[in-house]
Coordinates of C-alpha atoms in Angstrom, one line a residue:
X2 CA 118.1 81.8 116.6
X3 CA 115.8 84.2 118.0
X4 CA 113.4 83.6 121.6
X5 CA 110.2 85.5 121.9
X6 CA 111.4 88.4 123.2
X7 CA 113.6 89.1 120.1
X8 CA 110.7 88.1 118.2
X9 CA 108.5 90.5 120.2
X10 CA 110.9 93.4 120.2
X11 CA 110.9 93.3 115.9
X12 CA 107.0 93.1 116.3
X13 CA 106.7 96.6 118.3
X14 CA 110.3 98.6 118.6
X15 CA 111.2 99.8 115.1
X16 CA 110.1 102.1 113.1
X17 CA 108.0 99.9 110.1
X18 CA 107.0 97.2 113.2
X19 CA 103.9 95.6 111.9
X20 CA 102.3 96.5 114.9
X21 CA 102.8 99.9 114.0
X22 CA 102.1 99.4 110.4
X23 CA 98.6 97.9 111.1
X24 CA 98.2 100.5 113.7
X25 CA 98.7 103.6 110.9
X26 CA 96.1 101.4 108.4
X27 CA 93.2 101.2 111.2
X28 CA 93.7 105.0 112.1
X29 CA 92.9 105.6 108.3
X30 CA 89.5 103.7 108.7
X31 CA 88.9 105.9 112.1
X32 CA 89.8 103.1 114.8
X33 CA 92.7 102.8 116.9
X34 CA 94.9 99.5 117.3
X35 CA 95.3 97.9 121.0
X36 CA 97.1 95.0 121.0
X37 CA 97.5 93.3 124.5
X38 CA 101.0 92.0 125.9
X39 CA 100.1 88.5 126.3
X40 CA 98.9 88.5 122.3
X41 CA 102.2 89.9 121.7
X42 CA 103.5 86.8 123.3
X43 CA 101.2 84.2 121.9
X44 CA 102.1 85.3 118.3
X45 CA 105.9 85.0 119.2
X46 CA 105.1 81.5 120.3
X47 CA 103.3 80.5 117.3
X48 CA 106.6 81.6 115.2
X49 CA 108.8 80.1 117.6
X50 CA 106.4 76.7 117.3
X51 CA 106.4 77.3 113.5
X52 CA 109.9 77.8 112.9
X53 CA 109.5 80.4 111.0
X54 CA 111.6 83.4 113.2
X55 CA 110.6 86.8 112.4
X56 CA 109.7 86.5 108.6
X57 CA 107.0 84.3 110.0
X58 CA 105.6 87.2 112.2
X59 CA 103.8 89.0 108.9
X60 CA 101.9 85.5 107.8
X61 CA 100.9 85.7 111.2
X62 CA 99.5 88.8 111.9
X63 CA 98.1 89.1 108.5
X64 CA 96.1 85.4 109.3
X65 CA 94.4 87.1 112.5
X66 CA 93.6 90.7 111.0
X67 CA 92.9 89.8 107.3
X68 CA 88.8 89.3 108.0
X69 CA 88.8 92.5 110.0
X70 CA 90.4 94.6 107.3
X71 CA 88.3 93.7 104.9
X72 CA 84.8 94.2 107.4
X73 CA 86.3 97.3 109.4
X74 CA 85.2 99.7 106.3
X75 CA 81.6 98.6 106.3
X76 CA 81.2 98.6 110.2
X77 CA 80.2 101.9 112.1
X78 CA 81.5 103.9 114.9
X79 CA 84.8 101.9 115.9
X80 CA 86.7 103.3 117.9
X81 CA 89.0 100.8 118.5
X82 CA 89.9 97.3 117.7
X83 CA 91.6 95.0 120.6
X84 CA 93.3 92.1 119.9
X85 CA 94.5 89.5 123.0
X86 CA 95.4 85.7 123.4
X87 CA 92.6 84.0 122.8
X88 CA 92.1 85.6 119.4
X89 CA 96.2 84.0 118.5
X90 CA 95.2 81.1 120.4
X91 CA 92.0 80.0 119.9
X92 CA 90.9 82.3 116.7
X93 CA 88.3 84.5 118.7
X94 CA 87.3 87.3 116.9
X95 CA 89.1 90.9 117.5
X96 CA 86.9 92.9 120.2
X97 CA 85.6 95.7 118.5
X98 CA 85.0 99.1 120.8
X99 CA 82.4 101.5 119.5
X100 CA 82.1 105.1 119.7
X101 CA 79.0 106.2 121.9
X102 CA 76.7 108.8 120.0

């Protein structure tokens, strides 16, 4: 079985990590992807409380960013997109950064 930092490590270190994956989609719609430690560790957590091990990261991950990939095209001047705990925890909305003019 895996703890959350195994679970963590398959989230960041190699080289198709899904953070790194949703990273490369973002840049193509002009925003970077910041992603803070302790969201790192709340998403480990919910696999861990899931059961689900690291094929449960992607459901995951794909439950907190789908709303955002589908509204990030439409919105203007992001220039980066933060995700933390609260938004794994409680379902808080990504904080969106915007470019200044």
């Amino acid at each position: 079985p895996l703890d959350e930092k195994a679970l963590i490590d398959i989230l960041v270190k190699p080289r198709n990590a899904l953070v790194k994956q949703y990273a490369k989609l973002l840049e193509m719609e002009g925003a970077e992807f910041e992603i803070k430690e302790d969201a790192l560790h709340a998403i480990a957590a919910k696999a861990l409380q899931r059961k689900t091990g690291a094929r449960g990261l992607r459901s995951i991950m794909e439950n907190l960013l789908l709303d955002l990939m589908f509204s990030l095209p439409s919105e203007k001047n992001v220039a980066r997109v933060v995700i933390d705990k609260e938004m794994v925890t409680e379902g808080v909305a990504p904080r969106l950064i915007y470019k200044e003019d």
